[in-house]
mmCIF file of C-alpha atoms in Angstrom:
data_model
loop_
_atom_site.group_PDB
_atom_site.id
_atom_site.type_symbol
_atom_site.label_atom_id
_atom_site.label_comp_id
_atom_site.label_asym_id
_atom_site.label_seq_id
_atom_site.Cartn_x
_atom_site.Cartn_y
_atom_site.Cartn_z
ATOM 1 C CA MET A 20 37.780 -58.087 35.594
ATOM 2 C CA ASP A 21 34.562 -57.369 33.674
ATOM 3 C CA SER A 22 32.890 -53.995 33.988
ATOM 4 C CA VAL A 23 30.356 -53.481 36.769
ATOM 5 C CA THR A 24 27.135 -51.648 35.882
ATOM 6 C CA LEU A 25 25.793 -49.169 38.436
ATOM 7 C CA ARG A 26 22.792 -46.911 38.731
ATOM 8 C CA LEU A 27 23.570 -43.215 38.927
ATOM 9 C CA PRO A 28 23.783 -42.227 42.605
ATOM 10 C CA PHE A 29 21.688 -39.061 42.323
ATOM 11 C CA THR A 30 18.742 -37.319 40.690
ATOM 12 C CA GLY A 31 18.859 -34.238 38.482
ATOM 13 C CA ARG A 32 21.616 -33.079 36.133
ATOM 14 C CA TRP A 33 25.318 -33.552 36.825
ATOM 15 C CA ARG A 34 28.473 -33.025 34.760
ATOM 16 C CA ALA A 35 30.934 -35.905 34.361
ATOM 17 C CA LEU A 36 34.591 -35.058 35.022
ATOM 18 C CA ASN A 37 37.757 -37.176 35.093
ATOM 19 C CA SER A 38 35.878 -39.809 33.134
ATOM 20 C CA PRO A 39 37.590 -43.114 32.267
ATOM 21 C CA ALA A 40 36.044 -42.637 28.816
ATOM 22 C CA ARG A 41 38.776 -40.016 28.341
ATOM 23 C CA ARG A 42 41.740 -41.852 29.847
ATOM 24 C CA VAL A 43 42.787 -44.606 32.270
ATOM 25 C CA PRO A 44 43.828 -44.030 34.987
ATOM 26 C CA SER A 45 41.046 -41.473 34.954
ATOM 27 C CA HIS A 46 42.476 -39.325 37.748
ATOM 28 C CA GLY A 47 46.069 -39.737 36.597
ATOM 29 C CA SER A 48 46.889 -42.340 39.247
ATOM 30 C CA ALA A 49 45.946 -45.882 40.220
ATOM 31 C CA LEU A 50 46.392 -45.095 43.938
ATOM 32 C CA TYR A 51 43.497 -45.976 46.270
ATOM 33 C CA GLY A 52 41.763 -48.066 43.594
ATOM 34 C CA GLU A 53 40.787 -45.032 41.539
ATOM 35 C CA SER A 54 42.058 -46.073 38.095
ATOM 36 C CA HIS A 55 38.510 -46.153 36.657
ATOM 37 C CA ALA A 56 36.873 -43.614 39.002
ATOM 38 C CA ILE A 57 34.592 -40.842 37.790
ATOM 39 C CA ASP A 58 33.518 -37.517 39.310
ATOM 40 C CA PHE A 59 30.094 -35.892 39.056
ATOM 41 C CA VAL A 60 29.422 -32.189 39.727
ATOM 42 C CA ALA A 61 25.782 -31.056 39.973
ATOM 43 C CA VAL A 62 24.664 -28.313 37.565
ATOM 44 C CA ASP A 63 21.601 -26.098 37.292
ATOM 45 C CA GLU A 64 19.320 -25.724 34.260
ATOM 46 C CA ARG A 65 21.912 -23.427 32.647
ATOM 47 C CA GLY A 66 24.748 -25.882 33.192
ATOM 48 C CA ARG A 67 26.343 -23.871 36.017
ATOM 49 C CA THR A 68 27.906 -25.527 39.057
ATOM 50 C CA ALA A 69 27.262 -22.323 41.046
ATOM 51 C CA ALA A 70 24.996 -19.370 40.272
ATOM 52 C CA ILE A 71 27.240 -16.794 41.972
ATOM 53 C CA ARG A 72 30.486 -15.486 40.490
ATOM 54 C CA ASP A 73 32.299 -12.633 42.192
ATOM 55 C CA TRP A 74 35.807 -11.559 43.211
ATOM 56 C CA ARG A 75 36.196 -14.692 45.337
ATOM 57 C CA THR A 76 35.651 -16.858 42.254
ATOM 58 C CA VAL A 77 38.631 -15.189 40.560
ATOM 59 C CA LEU A 78 41.036 -14.611 43.451
ATOM 60 C CA ALA A 79 40.152 -16.666 46.525
ATOM 61 C CA THR A 80 38.168 -19.558 47.966
ATOM 62 C CA GLU A 81 34.373 -19.788 48.139
ATOM 63 C CA PRO A 82 31.904 -21.294 50.634
ATOM 64 C CA PRO A 83 30.734 -24.745 49.487
ATOM 65 C CA GLU A 84 27.116 -23.700 50.062
ATOM 66 C CA ARG A 85 27.336 -21.616 46.867
ATOM 67 C CA PHE A 86 27.456 -24.747 44.760
ATOM 68 C CA VAL A 87 24.437 -26.511 43.284
ATOM 69 C CA GLY A 88 25.552 -29.932 44.462
ATOM 70 C CA PHE A 89 26.312 -29.172 48.093
ATOM 71 C CA GLY A 90 23.799 -31.070 50.217
ATOM 72 C CA ARG A 91 22.206 -32.942 47.292
ATOM 73 C CA PRO A 92 21.156 -36.526 48.174
ATOM 74 C CA ILE A 93 23.611 -39.273 47.224
ATOM 75 C CA LEU A 94 21.939 -42.632 46.625
ATOM 76 C CA ALA A 95 23.072 -46.256 46.587
ATOM 77 C CA PRO A 96 24.090 -47.245 43.032
ATOM 78 C CA VAL A 97 23.862 -50.980 43.864
ATOM 79 C CA ALA A 98 22.055 -53.182 46.354
ATOM 80 C CA GLY A 99 24.436 -54.521 48.970
ATOM 81 C CA ARG A 100 25.930 -54.221 52.420
ATOM 82 C CA VAL A 101 27.527 -51.121 53.887
ATOM 83 C CA MET A 102 31.103 -52.033 54.736
ATOM 84 C CA VAL A 103 32.447 -48.564 55.588
ATOM 85 C CA ALA A 104 30.603 -45.387 56.602
ATOM 86 C CA HIS A 105 33.239 -42.833 57.566
ATOM 87 C CA ASP A 106 32.112 -39.414 58.806
ATOM 88 C CA GLY A 107 33.661 -36.554 60.757
ATOM 89 C CA GLU A 108 35.904 -34.959 58.122
ATOM 90 C CA PRO A 109 35.273 -31.249 57.509
ATOM 91 C CA ASP A 110 33.865 -29.732 54.338
ATOM 92 C CA HIS A 111 36.493 -27.402 52.904
ATOM 93 C CA ALA A 112 36.170 -24.087 51.165
ATOM 94 C CA ALA A 113 35.745 -24.531 47.404
ATOM 95 C CA ARG A 114 38.320 -23.396 44.865
ATOM 96 C CA ARG A 115 37.715 -22.179 41.324
ATOM 97 C CA SER A 116 40.344 -19.436 41.174
ATOM 98 C CA GLN A 117 43.757 -20.228 39.729
ATOM 99 C CA PRO A 118 45.663 -18.857 42.773
ATOM 100 C CA ALA A 119 43.618 -21.018 45.152
ATOM 101 C CA LEU A 120 43.904 -24.098 42.930
ATOM 102 C CA LEU A 121 47.677 -23.676 42.650
ATOM 103 C CA ARG A 122 48.110 -23.470 46.416
ATOM 104 C CA TYR A 123 45.947 -26.558 46.816
ATOM 105 C CA ALA A 124 47.895 -28.527 44.196
ATOM 106 C CA LEU A 125 51.155 -27.798 46.000
ATOM 107 C CA GLY A 126 49.801 -29.582 49.073
ATOM 108 C CA GLN A 127 48.750 -32.758 47.273
ATOM 109 C CA ALA A 128 51.758 -34.870 48.247
ATOM 110 C CA GLY A 129 51.275 -34.000 51.901
ATOM 111 C CA ARG A 130 47.615 -35.004 51.815
ATOM 112 C CA ILE A 131 48.482 -38.381 50.292
ATOM 113 C CA ARG A 132 50.967 -39.033 53.109
ATOM 114 C CA GLN A 133 48.212 -38.396 55.675
ATOM 115 C CA GLY A 134 46.221 -41.375 54.452
ATOM 116 C CA VAL A 135 42.815 -42.493 53.257
ATOM 117 C CA ALA A 136 40.589 -40.297 55.445
ATOM 118 C CA VAL A 137 42.274 -37.084 54.307
ATOM 119 C CA ILE A 138 41.988 -38.094 50.644
ATOM 120 C CA ALA A 139 38.505 -39.655 50.646
ATOM 121 C CA GLY A 140 36.928 -37.455 53.284
ATOM 122 C CA ASN A 141 33.528 -38.698 54.396
ATOM 123 C CA HIS A 142 32.722 -41.802 52.382
ATOM 124 C CA VAL A 143 30.655 -44.947 52.098
ATOM 125 C CA ILE A 144 31.825 -48.277 50.686
ATOM 126 C CA LEU A 145 29.273 -50.895 49.646
ATOM 127 C CA HIS A 146 29.856 -54.573 48.895
ATOM 128 C CA ASP A 147 28.090 -55.606 45.699
ATOM 129 C CA PRO A 148 27.310 -59.336 46.068
ATOM 130 C CA ALA A 149 26.377 -59.666 42.385
ATOM 131 C CA SER A 150 29.906 -58.865 41.201
ATOM 132 C CA GLY A 151 31.893 -59.413 44.394
ATOM 133 C CA THR A 152 33.306 -55.900 44.094
ATOM 134 C CA TYR A 153 33.264 -52.848 46.372
ATOM 135 C CA VAL A 154 31.717 -49.520 45.376
ATOM 136 C CA ALA A 155 32.967 -46.323 47.005
ATOM 137 C CA LEU A 156 31.160 -42.968 47.104
ATOM 138 C CA VAL A 157 33.508 -40.266 48.267
ATOM 139 C CA HIS A 158 33.658 -36.606 49.440
ATOM 140 C CA LEU A 159 30.290 -36.676 51.238
ATOM 141 C CA ARG A 160 29.019 -33.826 53.417
ATOM 142 C CA ALA A 161 30.077 -33.871 57.058
ATOM 143 C CA GLY A 162 27.333 -35.162 59.332
ATOM 144 C CA SER A 163 25.125 -36.313 56.459
ATOM 145 C CA LEU A 164 25.682 -40.075 56.423
ATOM 146 C CA ALA A 165 22.391 -41.975 56.690
ATOM 147 C CA VAL A 166 23.819 -45.511 56.952
ATOM 148 C CA ARG A 167 26.097 -47.527 59.229
ATOM 149 C CA PRO A 168 28.407 -50.490 58.631
ATOM 150 C CA GLY A 169 26.392 -53.687 58.380
ATOM 151 C CA ASP A 170 23.282 -52.033 56.937
ATOM 152 C CA GLU A 171 21.737 -53.684 53.883
ATOM 153 C CA VAL A 172 20.740 -51.074 51.307
ATOM 154 C CA ALA A 173 18.568 -51.139 48.200
ATOM 155 C CA VAL A 174 19.338 -49.377 44.936
ATOM 156 C CA GLY A 175 18.350 -45.731 45.292
ATOM 157 C CA GLN A 176 18.466 -45.687 49.095
ATOM 158 C CA LEU A 177 19.850 -42.522 50.685
ATOM 159 C CA LEU A 178 23.495 -42.842 51.763
ATOM 160 C CA GLY A 179 24.318 -39.225 52.563
ATOM 161 C CA GLU A 180 24.728 -35.854 50.887
ATOM 162 C CA CYS A 181 27.156 -34.415 48.375
ATOM 163 C CA GLY A 182 29.904 -32.520 50.140
ATOM 164 C CA ASN A 183 33.386 -31.103 49.779
ATOM 165 C CA SER A 184 35.351 -33.225 52.245
ATOM 166 C CA GLY A 185 38.681 -34.879 51.619
ATOM 167 C CA ASN A 186 40.769 -34.170 48.519
ATOM 168 C CA SER A 187 38.127 -32.028 46.817
ATOM 169 C CA THR A 188 38.200 -28.556 45.279
ATOM 170 C CA GLU A 189 34.437 -28.130 44.877
ATOM 171 C CA PRO A 190 31.362 -30.112 45.968
ATOM 172 C CA HIS A 191 31.047 -33.309 43.947
ATOM 173 C CA VAL A 192 30.683 -37.048 44.313
ATOM 174 C CA HIS A 193 33.493 -39.396 43.298
ATOM 175 C CA VAL A 194 32.437 -42.952 42.389
ATOM 176 C CA GLN A 195 34.701 -45.947 41.949
ATOM 177 C CA VAL A 196 34.533 -49.745 41.870
ATOM 178 C CA MET A 197 37.338 -51.811 43.422
ATOM 179 C CA ASP A 198 38.411 -55.421 43.845
ATOM 180 C CA ALA A 199 39.122 -55.049 47.593
ATOM 181 C CA LEU A 200 37.735 -53.188 50.584
ATOM 182 C CA ASP A 201 41.022 -51.657 51.730
ATOM 183 C CA LEU A 202 41.608 -48.532 49.637
ATOM 184 C CA ARG A 203 45.331 -48.756 50.311
ATOM 185 C CA VAL A 204 45.676 -51.979 48.292
ATOM 186 C CA ALA A 205 42.539 -52.044 46.122
ATOM 187 C CA ARG A 206 42.702 -52.093 42.340
ATOM 188 C CA GLY A 207 40.167 -50.238 40.246
ATOM 189 C CA VAL A 208 37.502 -52.090 38.271
ATOM 190 C CA PRO A 209 35.880 -50.687 35.089
ATOM 191 C CA LEU A 210 32.393 -49.295 35.645
ATOM 192 C CA LEU A 211 29.372 -48.449 33.516
ATOM 193 C CA PHE A 212 26.070 -46.772 34.322
ATOM 194 C CA ALA A 213 22.576 -47.947 33.450
ATOM 195 C CA ASP A 214 19.734 -45.942 31.934
ATOM 196 C CA PHE A 215 20.676 -42.281 31.714
ATOM 197 C CA ARG A 216 20.326 -39.358 29.338
ATOM 198 C CA GLU A 217 23.545 -37.733 28.147
ATOM 199 C CA TRP A 218 24.085 -34.274 26.687
ATOM 200 C CA PRO A 219 27.620 -34.544 25.230
ATOM 201 C CA ALA A 220 29.753 -31.407 25.564
ATOM 202 C CA GLY A 221 29.218 -29.053 22.645
ATOM 203 C CA ARG A 222 26.042 -30.759 21.429
ATOM 204 C CA ARG A 223 22.412 -29.772 21.972
ATOM 205 C CA ARG A 224 20.814 -33.140 21.286
ATOM 206 C CA ALA A 225 20.634 -35.674 24.110
ATOM 207 C CA VAL A 226 21.257 -39.393 23.745
ATOM 208 C CA ASP A 227 19.713 -42.094 25.931
ATOM 209 C CA ARG A 228 22.268 -44.584 27.215
ATOM 210 C CA SER A 229 22.299 -47.974 28.909
ATOM 211 C CA ALA A 230 25.422 -49.730 30.215
ATOM 212 C CA TRP A 231 27.601 -46.799 29.158
ATOM 213 C CA ILE A 232 30.284 -44.531 30.592
ATOM 214 C CA PRO A 233 29.626 -40.777 30.288
ATOM 215 C CA ALA A 234 32.043 -38.806 28.156
ATOM 216 C CA GLU A 235 34.249 -36.132 29.679
ATOM 217 C CA ARG A 236 32.229 -32.967 30.493
ATOM 218 C CA SER A 237 28.934 -34.499 29.395
ATOM 219 C CA VAL A 238 25.867 -33.491 31.381
ATOM 220 C CA ILE A 239 23.824 -36.494 32.412
ATOM 221 C CA ALA A 240 20.615 -37.320 34.261
ATOM 222 C CA PRO A 241 19.055 -40.663 35.206
ATOM 223 C CA LEU A 242 16.079 -41.843 33.164
#
């Protein structure tokens, strides 16, 4: 299937992680239609995902409220109909320390067995009538969803807030395009983003992009 071009679902600066520009499947698996998915983590003007670093950062978990992205508005990247608006999953503690990340990784298989809600957390799935595909925005903040199934949304309309629900180690938004609504059987579809500025990792000069996929660890912002 041809690539689907989306608008970025946020304002401000975010870092691209697990980008399909680096590899496919981008997250190391094609499960749940995520073969071409991409993650975005909000950063401040210094490129930090969180301003505070202390003993918890090195040895333990941290409250999600520490992170720049937690509670940031997440916007519709396409115009379409809301097919799924799942809320009620908790926002977890965040994990940057190696001990906490290791313990979390050891529980991955168990989370997969528990199903879609445990993996995706709070999420919205839109039907894009232009391409016939489904666009999922995942790991939203508990209680933040601003839409319901059946709603028609415009590009840029508020869907919810960035959270740390589901299979997430720090607040971020996971975006993917799929050929089916059911995440259990959906296949991933390649995606691009329209009209953004990209600061590639290790470079000072920004590049303006259109119909492009951000490189791994690039910082980007919508134009």
